[in-house]
Short mmCIF file of C-alpha atoms in Angstrom, two decimals:
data_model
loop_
_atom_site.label_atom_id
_atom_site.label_comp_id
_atom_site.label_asym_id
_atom_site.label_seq_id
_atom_site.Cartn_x
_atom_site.Cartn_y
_atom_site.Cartn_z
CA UNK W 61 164.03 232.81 257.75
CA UNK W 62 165.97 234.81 255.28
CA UNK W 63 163.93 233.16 252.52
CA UNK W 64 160.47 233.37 253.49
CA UNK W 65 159.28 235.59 251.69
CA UNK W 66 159.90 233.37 248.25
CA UNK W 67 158.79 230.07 250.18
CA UNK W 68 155.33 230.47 251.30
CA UNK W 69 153.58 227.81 249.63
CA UNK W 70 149.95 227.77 249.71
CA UNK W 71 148.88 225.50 247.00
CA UNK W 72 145.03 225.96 245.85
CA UNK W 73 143.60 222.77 244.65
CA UNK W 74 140.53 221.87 242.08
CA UNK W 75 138.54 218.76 241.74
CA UNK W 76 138.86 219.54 238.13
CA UNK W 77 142.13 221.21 235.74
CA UNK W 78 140.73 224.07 234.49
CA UNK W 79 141.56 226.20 231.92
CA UNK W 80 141.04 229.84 231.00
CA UNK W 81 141.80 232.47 229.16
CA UNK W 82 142.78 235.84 230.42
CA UNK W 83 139.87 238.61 229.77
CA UNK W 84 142.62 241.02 229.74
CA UNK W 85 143.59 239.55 226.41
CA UNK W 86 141.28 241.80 223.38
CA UNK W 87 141.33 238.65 221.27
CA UNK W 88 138.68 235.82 220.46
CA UNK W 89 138.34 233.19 223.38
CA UNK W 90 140.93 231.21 223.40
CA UNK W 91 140.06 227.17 222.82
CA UNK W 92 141.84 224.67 224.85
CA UNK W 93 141.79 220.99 224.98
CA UNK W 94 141.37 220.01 228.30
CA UNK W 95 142.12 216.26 229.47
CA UNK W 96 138.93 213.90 229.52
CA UNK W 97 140.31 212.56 232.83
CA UNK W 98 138.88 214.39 235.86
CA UNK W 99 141.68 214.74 239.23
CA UNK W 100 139.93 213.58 242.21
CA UNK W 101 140.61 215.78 245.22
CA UNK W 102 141.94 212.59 247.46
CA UNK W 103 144.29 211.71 244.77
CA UNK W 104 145.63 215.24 244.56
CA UNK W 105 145.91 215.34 248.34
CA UNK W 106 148.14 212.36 248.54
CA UNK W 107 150.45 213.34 245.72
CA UNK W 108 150.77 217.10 246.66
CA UNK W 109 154.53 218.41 246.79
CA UNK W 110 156.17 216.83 249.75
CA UNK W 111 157.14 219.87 252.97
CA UNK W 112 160.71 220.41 253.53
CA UNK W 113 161.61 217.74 256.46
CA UNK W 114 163.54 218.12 259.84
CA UNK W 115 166.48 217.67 258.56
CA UNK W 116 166.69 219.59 255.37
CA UNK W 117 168.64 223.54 256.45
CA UNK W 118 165.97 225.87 257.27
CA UNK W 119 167.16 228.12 254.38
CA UNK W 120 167.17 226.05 251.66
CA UNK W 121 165.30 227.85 248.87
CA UNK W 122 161.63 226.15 247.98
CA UNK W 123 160.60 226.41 244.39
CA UNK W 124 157.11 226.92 243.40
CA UNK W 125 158.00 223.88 240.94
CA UNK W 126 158.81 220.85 243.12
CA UNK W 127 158.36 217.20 242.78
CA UNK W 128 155.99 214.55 244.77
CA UNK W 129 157.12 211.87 247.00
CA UNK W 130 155.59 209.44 243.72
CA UNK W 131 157.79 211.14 241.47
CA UNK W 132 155.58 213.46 239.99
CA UNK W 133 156.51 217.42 239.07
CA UNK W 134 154.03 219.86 240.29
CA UNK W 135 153.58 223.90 239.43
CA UNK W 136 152.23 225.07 242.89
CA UNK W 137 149.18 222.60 242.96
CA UNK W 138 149.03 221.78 239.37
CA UNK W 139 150.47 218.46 238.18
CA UNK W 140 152.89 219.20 235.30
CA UNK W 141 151.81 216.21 233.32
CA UNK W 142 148.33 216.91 232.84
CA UNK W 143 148.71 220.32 231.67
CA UNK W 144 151.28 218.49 228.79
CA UNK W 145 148.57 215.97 228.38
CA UNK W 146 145.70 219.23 227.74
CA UNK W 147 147.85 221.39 225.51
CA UNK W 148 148.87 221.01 221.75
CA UNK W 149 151.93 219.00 221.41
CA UNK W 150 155.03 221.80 220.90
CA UNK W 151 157.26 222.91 223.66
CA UNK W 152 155.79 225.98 225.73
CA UNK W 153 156.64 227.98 228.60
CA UNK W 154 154.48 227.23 232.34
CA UNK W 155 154.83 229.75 235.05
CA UNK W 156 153.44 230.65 238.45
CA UNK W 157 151.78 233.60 238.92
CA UNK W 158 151.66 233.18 242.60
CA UNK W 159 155.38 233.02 242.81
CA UNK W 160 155.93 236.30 240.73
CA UNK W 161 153.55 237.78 243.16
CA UNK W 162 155.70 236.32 246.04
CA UNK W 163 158.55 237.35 244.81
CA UNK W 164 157.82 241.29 244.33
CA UNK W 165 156.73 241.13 247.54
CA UNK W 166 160.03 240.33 248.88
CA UNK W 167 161.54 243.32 247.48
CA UNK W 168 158.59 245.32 248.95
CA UNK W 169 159.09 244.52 252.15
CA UNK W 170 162.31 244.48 252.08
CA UNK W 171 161.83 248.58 251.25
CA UNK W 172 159.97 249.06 253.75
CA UNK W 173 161.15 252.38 255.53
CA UNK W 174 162.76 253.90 252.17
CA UNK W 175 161.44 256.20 249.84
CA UNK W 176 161.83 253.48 246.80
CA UNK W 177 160.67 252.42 243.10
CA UNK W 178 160.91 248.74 242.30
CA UNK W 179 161.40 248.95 238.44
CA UNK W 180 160.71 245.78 236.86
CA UNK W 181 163.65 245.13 234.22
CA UNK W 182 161.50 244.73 231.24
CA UNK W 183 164.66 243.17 228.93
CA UNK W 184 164.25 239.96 231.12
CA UNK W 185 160.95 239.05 229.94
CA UNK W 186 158.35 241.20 227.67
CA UNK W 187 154.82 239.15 228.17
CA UNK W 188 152.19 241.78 228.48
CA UNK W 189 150.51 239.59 231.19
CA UNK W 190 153.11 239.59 233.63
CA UNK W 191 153.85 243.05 233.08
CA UNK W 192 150.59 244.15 233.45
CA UNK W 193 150.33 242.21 236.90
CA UNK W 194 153.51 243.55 238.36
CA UNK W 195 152.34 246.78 237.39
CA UNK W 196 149.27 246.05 239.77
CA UNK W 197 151.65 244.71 242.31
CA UNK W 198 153.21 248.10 242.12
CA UNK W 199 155.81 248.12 239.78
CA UNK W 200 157.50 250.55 237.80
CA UNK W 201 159.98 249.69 234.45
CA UNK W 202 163.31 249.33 233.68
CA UNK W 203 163.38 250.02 229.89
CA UNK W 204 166.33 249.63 227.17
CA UNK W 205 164.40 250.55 224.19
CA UNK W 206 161.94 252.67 222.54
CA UNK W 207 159.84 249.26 222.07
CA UNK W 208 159.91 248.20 225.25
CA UNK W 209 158.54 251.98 226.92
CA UNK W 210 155.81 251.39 224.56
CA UNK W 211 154.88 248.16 225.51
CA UNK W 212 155.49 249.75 229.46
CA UNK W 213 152.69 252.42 228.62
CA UNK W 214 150.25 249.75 227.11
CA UNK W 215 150.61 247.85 230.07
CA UNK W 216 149.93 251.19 232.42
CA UNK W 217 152.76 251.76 234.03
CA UNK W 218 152.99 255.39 235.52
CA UNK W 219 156.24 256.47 233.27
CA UNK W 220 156.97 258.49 236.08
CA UNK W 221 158.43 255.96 237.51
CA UNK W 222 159.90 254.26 234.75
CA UNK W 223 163.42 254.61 233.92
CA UNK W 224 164.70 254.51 230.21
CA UNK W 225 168.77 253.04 229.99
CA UNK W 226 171.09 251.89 227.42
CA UNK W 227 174.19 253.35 225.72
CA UNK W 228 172.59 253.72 222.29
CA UNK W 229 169.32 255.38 222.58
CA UNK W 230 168.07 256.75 219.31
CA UNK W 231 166.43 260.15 219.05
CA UNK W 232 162.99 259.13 218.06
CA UNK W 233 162.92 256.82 221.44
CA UNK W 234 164.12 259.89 223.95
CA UNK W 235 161.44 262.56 222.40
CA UNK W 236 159.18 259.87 223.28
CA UNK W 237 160.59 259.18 226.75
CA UNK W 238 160.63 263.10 227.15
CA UNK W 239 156.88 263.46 226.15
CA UNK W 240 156.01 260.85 228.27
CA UNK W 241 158.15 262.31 231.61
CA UNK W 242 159.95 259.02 232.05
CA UNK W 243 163.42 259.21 234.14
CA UNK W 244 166.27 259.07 231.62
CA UNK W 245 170.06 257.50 232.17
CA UNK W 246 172.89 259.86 230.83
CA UNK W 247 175.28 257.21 229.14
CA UNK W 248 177.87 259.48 226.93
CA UNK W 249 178.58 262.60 225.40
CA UNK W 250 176.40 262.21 222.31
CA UNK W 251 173.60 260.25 224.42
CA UNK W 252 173.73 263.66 226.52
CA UNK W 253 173.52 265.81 223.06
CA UNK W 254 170.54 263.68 222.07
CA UNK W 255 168.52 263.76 225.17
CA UNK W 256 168.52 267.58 225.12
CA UNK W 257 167.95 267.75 221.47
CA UNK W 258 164.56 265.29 222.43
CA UNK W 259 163.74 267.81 225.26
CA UNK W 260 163.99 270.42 223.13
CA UNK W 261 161.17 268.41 219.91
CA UNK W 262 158.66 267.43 223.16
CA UNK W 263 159.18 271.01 224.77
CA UNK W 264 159.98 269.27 227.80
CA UNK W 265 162.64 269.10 230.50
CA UNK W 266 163.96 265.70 230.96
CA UNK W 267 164.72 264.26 234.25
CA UNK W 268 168.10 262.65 234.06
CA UNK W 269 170.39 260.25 236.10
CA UNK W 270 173.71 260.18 235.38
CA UNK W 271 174.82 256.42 234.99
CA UNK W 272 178.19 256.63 236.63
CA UNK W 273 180.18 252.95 235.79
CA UNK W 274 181.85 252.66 239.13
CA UNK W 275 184.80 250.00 237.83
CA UNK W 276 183.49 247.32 240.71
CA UNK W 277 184.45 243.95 239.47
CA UNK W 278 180.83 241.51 239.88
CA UNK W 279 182.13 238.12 239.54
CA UNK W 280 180.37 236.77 237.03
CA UNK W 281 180.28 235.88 233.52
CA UNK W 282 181.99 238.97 231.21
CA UNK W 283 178.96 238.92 229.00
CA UNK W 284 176.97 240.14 231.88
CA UNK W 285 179.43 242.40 233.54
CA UNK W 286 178.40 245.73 233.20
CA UNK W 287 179.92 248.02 235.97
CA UNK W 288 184.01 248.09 235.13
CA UNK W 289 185.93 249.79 233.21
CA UNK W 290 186.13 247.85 230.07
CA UNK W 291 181.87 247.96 229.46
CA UNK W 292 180.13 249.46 226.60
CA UNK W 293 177.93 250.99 229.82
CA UNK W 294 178.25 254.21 231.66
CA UNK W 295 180.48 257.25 231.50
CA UNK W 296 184.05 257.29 233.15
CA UNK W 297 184.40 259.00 236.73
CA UNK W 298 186.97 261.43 235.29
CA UNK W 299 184.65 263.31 233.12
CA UNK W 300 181.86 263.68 235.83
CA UNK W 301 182.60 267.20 235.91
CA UNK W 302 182.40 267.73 232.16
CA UNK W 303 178.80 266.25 232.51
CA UNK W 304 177.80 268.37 235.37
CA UNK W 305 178.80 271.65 233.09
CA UNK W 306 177.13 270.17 230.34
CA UNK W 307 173.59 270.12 232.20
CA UNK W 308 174.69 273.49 233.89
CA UNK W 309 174.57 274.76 230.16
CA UNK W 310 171.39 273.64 229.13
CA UNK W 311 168.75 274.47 232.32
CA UNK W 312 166.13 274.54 230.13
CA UNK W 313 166.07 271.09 228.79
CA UNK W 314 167.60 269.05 231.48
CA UNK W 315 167.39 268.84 235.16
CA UNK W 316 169.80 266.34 236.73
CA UNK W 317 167.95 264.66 239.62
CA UNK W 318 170.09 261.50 240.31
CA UNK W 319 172.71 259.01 240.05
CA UNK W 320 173.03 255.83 239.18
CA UNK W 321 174.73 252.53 238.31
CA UNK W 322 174.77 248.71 237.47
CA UNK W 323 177.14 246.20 237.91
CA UNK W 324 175.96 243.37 236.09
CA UNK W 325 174.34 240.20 236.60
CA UNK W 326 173.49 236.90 238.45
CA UNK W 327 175.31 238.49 241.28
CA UNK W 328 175.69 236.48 244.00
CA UNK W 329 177.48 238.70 246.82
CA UNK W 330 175.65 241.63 248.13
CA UNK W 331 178.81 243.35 249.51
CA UNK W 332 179.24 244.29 245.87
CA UNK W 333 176.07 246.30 245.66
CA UNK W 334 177.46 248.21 248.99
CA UNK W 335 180.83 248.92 247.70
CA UNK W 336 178.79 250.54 244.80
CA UNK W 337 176.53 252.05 246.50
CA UNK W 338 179.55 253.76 248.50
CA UNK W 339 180.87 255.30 245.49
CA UNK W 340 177.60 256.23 244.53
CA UNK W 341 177.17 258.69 247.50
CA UNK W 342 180.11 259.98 247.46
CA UNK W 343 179.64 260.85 243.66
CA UNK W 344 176.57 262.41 245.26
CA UNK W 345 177.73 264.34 247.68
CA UNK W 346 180.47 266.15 245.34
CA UNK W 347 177.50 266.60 242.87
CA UNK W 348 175.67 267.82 245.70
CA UNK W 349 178.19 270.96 246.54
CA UNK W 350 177.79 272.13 243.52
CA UNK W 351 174.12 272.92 243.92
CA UNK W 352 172.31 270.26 242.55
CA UNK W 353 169.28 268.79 244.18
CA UNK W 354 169.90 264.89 243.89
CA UNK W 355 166.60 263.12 244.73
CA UNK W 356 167.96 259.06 243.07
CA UNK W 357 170.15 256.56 243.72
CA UNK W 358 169.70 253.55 241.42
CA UNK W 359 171.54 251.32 242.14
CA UNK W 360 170.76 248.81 239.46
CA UNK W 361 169.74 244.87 239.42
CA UNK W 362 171.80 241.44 238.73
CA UNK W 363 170.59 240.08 242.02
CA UNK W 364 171.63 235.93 241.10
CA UNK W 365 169.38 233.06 241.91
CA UNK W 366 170.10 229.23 242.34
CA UNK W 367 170.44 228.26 238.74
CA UNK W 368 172.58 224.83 239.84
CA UNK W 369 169.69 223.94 242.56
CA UNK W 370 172.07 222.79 244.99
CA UNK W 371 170.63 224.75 248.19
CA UNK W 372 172.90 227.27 248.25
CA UNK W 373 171.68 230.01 250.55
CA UNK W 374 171.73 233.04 248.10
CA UNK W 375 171.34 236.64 249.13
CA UNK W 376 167.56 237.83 249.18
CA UNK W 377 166.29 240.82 248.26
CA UNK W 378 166.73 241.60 252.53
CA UNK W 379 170.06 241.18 251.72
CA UNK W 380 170.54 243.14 249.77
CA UNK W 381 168.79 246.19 250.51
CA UNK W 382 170.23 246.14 254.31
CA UNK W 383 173.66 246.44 252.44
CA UNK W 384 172.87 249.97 251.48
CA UNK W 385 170.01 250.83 253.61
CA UNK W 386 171.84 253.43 255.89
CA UNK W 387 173.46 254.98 253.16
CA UNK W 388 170.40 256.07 251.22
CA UNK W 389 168.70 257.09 254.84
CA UNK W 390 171.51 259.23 255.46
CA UNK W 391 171.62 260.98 252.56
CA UNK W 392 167.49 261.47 252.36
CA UNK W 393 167.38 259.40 249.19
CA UNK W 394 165.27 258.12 246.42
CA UNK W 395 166.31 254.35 246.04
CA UNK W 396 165.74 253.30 242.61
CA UNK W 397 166.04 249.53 242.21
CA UNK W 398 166.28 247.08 238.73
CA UNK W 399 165.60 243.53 239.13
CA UNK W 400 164.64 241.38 236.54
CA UNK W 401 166.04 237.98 236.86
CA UNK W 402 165.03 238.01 240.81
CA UNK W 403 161.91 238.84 239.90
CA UNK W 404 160.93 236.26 236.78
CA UNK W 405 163.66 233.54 236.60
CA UNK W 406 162.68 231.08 239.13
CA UNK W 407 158.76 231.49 238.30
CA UNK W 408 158.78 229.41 234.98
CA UNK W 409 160.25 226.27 233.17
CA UNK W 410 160.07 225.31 229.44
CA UNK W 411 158.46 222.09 229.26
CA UNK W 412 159.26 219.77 226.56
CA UNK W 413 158.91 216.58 225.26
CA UNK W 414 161.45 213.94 224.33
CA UNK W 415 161.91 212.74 220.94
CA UNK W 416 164.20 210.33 221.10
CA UNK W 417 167.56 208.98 222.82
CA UNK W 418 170.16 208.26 220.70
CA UNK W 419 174.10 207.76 221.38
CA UNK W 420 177.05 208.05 219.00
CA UNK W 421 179.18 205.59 220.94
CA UNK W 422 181.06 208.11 223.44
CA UNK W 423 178.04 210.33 224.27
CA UNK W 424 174.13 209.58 225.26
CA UNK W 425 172.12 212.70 223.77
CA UNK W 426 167.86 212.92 224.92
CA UNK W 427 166.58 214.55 221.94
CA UNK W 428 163.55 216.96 222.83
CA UNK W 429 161.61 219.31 220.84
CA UNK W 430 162.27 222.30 222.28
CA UNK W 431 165.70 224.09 221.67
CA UNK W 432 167.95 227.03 221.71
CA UNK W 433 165.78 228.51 219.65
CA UNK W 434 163.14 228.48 222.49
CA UNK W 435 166.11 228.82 225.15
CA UNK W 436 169.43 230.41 224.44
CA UNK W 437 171.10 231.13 227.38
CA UNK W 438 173.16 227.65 227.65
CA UNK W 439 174.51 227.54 224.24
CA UNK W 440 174.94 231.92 224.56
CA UNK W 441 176.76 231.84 227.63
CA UNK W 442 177.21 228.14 228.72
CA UNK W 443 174.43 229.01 231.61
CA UNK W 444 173.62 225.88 233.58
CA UNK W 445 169.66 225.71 234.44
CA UNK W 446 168.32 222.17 236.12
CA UNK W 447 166.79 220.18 234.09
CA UNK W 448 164.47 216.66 235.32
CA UNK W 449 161.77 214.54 233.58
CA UNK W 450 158.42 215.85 235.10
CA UNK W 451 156.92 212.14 235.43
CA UNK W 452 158.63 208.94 237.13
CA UNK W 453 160.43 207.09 234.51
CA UNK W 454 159.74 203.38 234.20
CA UNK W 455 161.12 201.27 236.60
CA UNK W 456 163.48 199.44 234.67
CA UNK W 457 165.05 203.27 233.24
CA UNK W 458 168.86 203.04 233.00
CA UNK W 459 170.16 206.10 234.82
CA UNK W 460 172.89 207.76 232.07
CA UNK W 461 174.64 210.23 231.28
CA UNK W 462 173.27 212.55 228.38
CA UNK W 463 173.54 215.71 226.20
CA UNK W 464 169.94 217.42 225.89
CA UNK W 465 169.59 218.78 223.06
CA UNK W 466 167.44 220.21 220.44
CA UNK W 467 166.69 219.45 216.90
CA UNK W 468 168.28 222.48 214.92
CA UNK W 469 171.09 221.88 212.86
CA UNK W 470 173.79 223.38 215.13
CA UNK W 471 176.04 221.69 217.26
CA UNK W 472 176.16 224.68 219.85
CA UNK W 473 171.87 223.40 220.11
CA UNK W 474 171.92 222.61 223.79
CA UNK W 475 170.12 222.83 226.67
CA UNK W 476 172.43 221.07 229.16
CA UNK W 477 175.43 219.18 229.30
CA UNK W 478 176.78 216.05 230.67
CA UNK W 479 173.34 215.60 233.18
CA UNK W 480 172.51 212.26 235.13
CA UNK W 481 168.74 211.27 234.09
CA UNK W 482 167.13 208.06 233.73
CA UNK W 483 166.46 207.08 229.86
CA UNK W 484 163.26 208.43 229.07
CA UNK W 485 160.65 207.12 227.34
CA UNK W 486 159.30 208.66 223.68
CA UNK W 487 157.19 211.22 224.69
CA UNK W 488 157.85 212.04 228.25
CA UNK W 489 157.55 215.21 229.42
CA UNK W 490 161.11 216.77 230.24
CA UNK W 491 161.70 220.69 231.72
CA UNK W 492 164.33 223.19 231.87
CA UNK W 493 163.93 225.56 234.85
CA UNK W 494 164.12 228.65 236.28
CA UNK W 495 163.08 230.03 232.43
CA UNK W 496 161.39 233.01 233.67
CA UNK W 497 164.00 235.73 232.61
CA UNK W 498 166.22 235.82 228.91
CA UNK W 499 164.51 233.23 227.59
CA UNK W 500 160.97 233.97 225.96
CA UNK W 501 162.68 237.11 225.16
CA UNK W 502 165.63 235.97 223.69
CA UNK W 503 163.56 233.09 221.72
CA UNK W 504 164.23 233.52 217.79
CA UNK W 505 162.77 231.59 214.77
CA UNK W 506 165.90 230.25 213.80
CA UNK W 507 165.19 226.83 211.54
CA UNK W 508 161.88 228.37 211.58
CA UNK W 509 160.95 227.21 214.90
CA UNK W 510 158.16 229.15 215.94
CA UNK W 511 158.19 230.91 219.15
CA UNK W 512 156.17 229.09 221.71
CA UNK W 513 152.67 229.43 223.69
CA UNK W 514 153.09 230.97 227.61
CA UNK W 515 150.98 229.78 230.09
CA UNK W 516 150.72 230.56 233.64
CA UNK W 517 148.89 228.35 236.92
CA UNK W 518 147.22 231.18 238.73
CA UNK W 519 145.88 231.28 242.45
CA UNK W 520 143.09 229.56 241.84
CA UNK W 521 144.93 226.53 240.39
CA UNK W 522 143.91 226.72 236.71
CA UNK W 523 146.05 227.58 234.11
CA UNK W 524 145.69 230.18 231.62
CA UNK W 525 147.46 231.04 228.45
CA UNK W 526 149.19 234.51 228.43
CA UNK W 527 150.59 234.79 224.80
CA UNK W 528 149.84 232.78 221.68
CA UNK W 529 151.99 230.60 219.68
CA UNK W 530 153.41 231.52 216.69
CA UNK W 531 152.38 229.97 213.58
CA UNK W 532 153.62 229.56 209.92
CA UNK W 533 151.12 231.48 208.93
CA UNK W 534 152.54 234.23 210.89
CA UNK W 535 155.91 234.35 208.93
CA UNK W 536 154.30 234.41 205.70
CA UNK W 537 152.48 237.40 206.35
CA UNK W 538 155.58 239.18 206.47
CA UNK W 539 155.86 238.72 202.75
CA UNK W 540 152.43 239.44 202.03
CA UNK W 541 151.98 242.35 199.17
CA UNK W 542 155.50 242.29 198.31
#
């Protein structure tokens, strides 16, 4: 099956929900409340996730988040309602560490055969945990900022194969990326002027791609389009040749040893990536004949994933890599590849609970606790993500339609529109899925909403917290001495 290598299910089950706290973390043990109510083995048995059936299409993508034939929503093996039931009562964000793990194993063996680096888009979400565990997996990084290549170095990542973008890096952030030997993206003139002024403070010679925008149209939303000829992103292909003198002229402080490009993201058509990747070798072979030894082609991320949960069969990382395999063979390349959202998106859901219902006569609204301030993306760029109650409502629950929103004072403060649910009780545990990627790391304090706890179910079935809450306390101490 195309999807196999995100499907394989293997949930581990306890007599007891445990909870830890990561040893990795250098902070004082972390207390959790754990429910007084211990889960029999037999009952956990006979409410595990229901297998896909006979007559559900072979391909239709399995989520490590999937409800019970009694209703009930499970993380791998981990009943969703007794972790709310064990943890403090404020929104947080649940993942699966087995289905991260799953998931960069897809694009691993879907390299298999290539000289490759799978760099982990850090933008898409910064929690030291999961970096650190993708960077035992085998990961290298995708940075955009000074910030983030630090937090990429206290995670260990090998910076040589890390890869620093972005069409504003600041001087301060490339001496550092030149110190530390990381791969850096040529996006301008003056980005060009500042990486060899860096080389030149480190007394280093900087690796550098040259991030080539290739004007391919990706189909999706313009925020997220990054590869045509109207982005902030890239230099045009009529001044390649004023680039290739420029690091002619300066030997000493730069050494050009690739290409590369992105399109964007959420892409759903992997023919895209290939027309790219097309334009990419040609660029390569013209940069090639002029004596330069090109080792890299990156050919970005913005692989898409089933945000709507309709079955779609999406293109897997497979997919995608057969679309350019024989052109990076034939050319003896590097392939340098970027995923973030493939990678994190699908692993995680904010779980909230509801507050209230309410209706103003023409629309039903659930009222939850959580918010854009916790999730952005639907009021940012009108991004659908499923959302579903994680217990079985009562029996008498009038199926509606409603408006879930948050509780900060903005009308845009919603996390999905015009969705079928049964009325929910007070208090029932509601999610938003596929959270994994610009979420957390797009969370703000906005109404002073305080960024939420992360937790993650791990192999073993327990769940673990992998970054604390913020408090009030927190934002005062920003004031402190003053």
């Amino acid at each position: 099956m195309a999807t196999a290598h995100f499907v394989s299910h293997s949930p581990s089950f306890s007599k007891t929900l445990r909870y830890t706290s990561n040893p990795v973390i250098s902070t004082p043990s972390l207390t959790f409340k754990p429910s007084s109510r211990v889960l029999k083995l037999k009952a956990l048995l006979s409410e595990k996730p229901t297998t896909v059936s006979a007559d559900v299409p072979a391909k239709k993508f399995q989520h490590c988040f999937s409800k019970s034939d009694n209703g009930f929503l499970y993380c791998e093996g981990t009943k969703v309602q007794d972790v709310i039931d064990s943890l403090e009562k404020r929104p947080f964000y649940l993942y699966s560490k087995p289905q991260i793990t799953r998931n960069f194993e897809a694009y691993r063996e879907a390299l298999e055969g290539l000289k490759s680096i799978i760099g982990y888009a850090i933008k898409a979400n910064n929690n030291l945990k999961i970096l650190q565990h993708l960077r035992q997996l085998g990961c290298g990084a995708v940075l955009v900022s000074g910030n983030e290549l630090r937090l990429a170095l206290r995670a260990g990542f090998d910076p040589r194969r890390c890869v620093f973008n972005g069409n504003g890096k600041i001087l301060d952030d490339l001496e550092l990326a030149a110190r530390e030997e990381v791969f850096v993206n040529v996006d301008s003139e003056f980005d060009l002027d500042n990486i060899v002024l860096a080389a030149r403070k480190a007394g280093k010679r900087v690796n550098v791609l040259l991030r080539i925008n290739p004007d391919v149209d990706p189909q999706v939303h313009p925020y997220v389009a990054t590869g045509n000829k109207n982005s902030k992103f890239g230099i045009r292909n009529e001044k390649l040749q004023w680039f290739l003198d420029a690091v002619k002229a300066h030997p000493n402080e730069l050494k050009l040893v690739g290409v590369h490009c992105h399109l964007g993201s959420t892409i759903t058509k992997v023919d895209i990536f290939r027309d790219a990747a097309v334009l990419m070798v040609n660029f390569i072979d013209q940069i090639r004949a002029q004596g330069f030894e090109i080792q890299y082609l990156n050919i970005g991320g913005g692989l898409g994933i089933d945000y709507h949960r309709t079955g779609a069969v999406l293109p897997t990382p497979m997919d995608l890599i057969n679309t350019v395999r024989e052109l990076v063979l034939s050319r003896d390349l590097n392939l340098i590849i970027e995923p973030g959202r493939s990678l994190i998106a699908n692993t995680c859901c904010l779980v909230n609970r509801v507050t209230g219902v309410k209706t103003n006569g023409t629309k039903n609204f659930i009222v939850i606790d959580g918010s854009m301030a916790e999730l952005i993306r639907p009021s940012l760029y009108g991004a659908y993500q499923h959302i579903e109650l994680v217990s079985p409502p009562p029996p008498d629950a009038e199926i509606s339609t409603f408006d879930v929103v948050g509780p900060v004072c903005e009308s845009a403060d919603f996390l999905g529109k015009d969705r079928e649910l049964p009325t929910p009780a007070k208090g029932a545990g509601l999610v938003v899925h596929d959270a994994g990627a610009y979420c957390m790391s797009m969370a703000s304090t906005y109404n002073l909403k305080m960024r939420p706890p992360e937790y993650w179910v791990q192999e073993d079935g327990t769940v673990a917290k992998i970054r604390h809450e913020e408090t009030f306390e927190d934002h005062i101490r920003y004031f402190e001495g003053l």
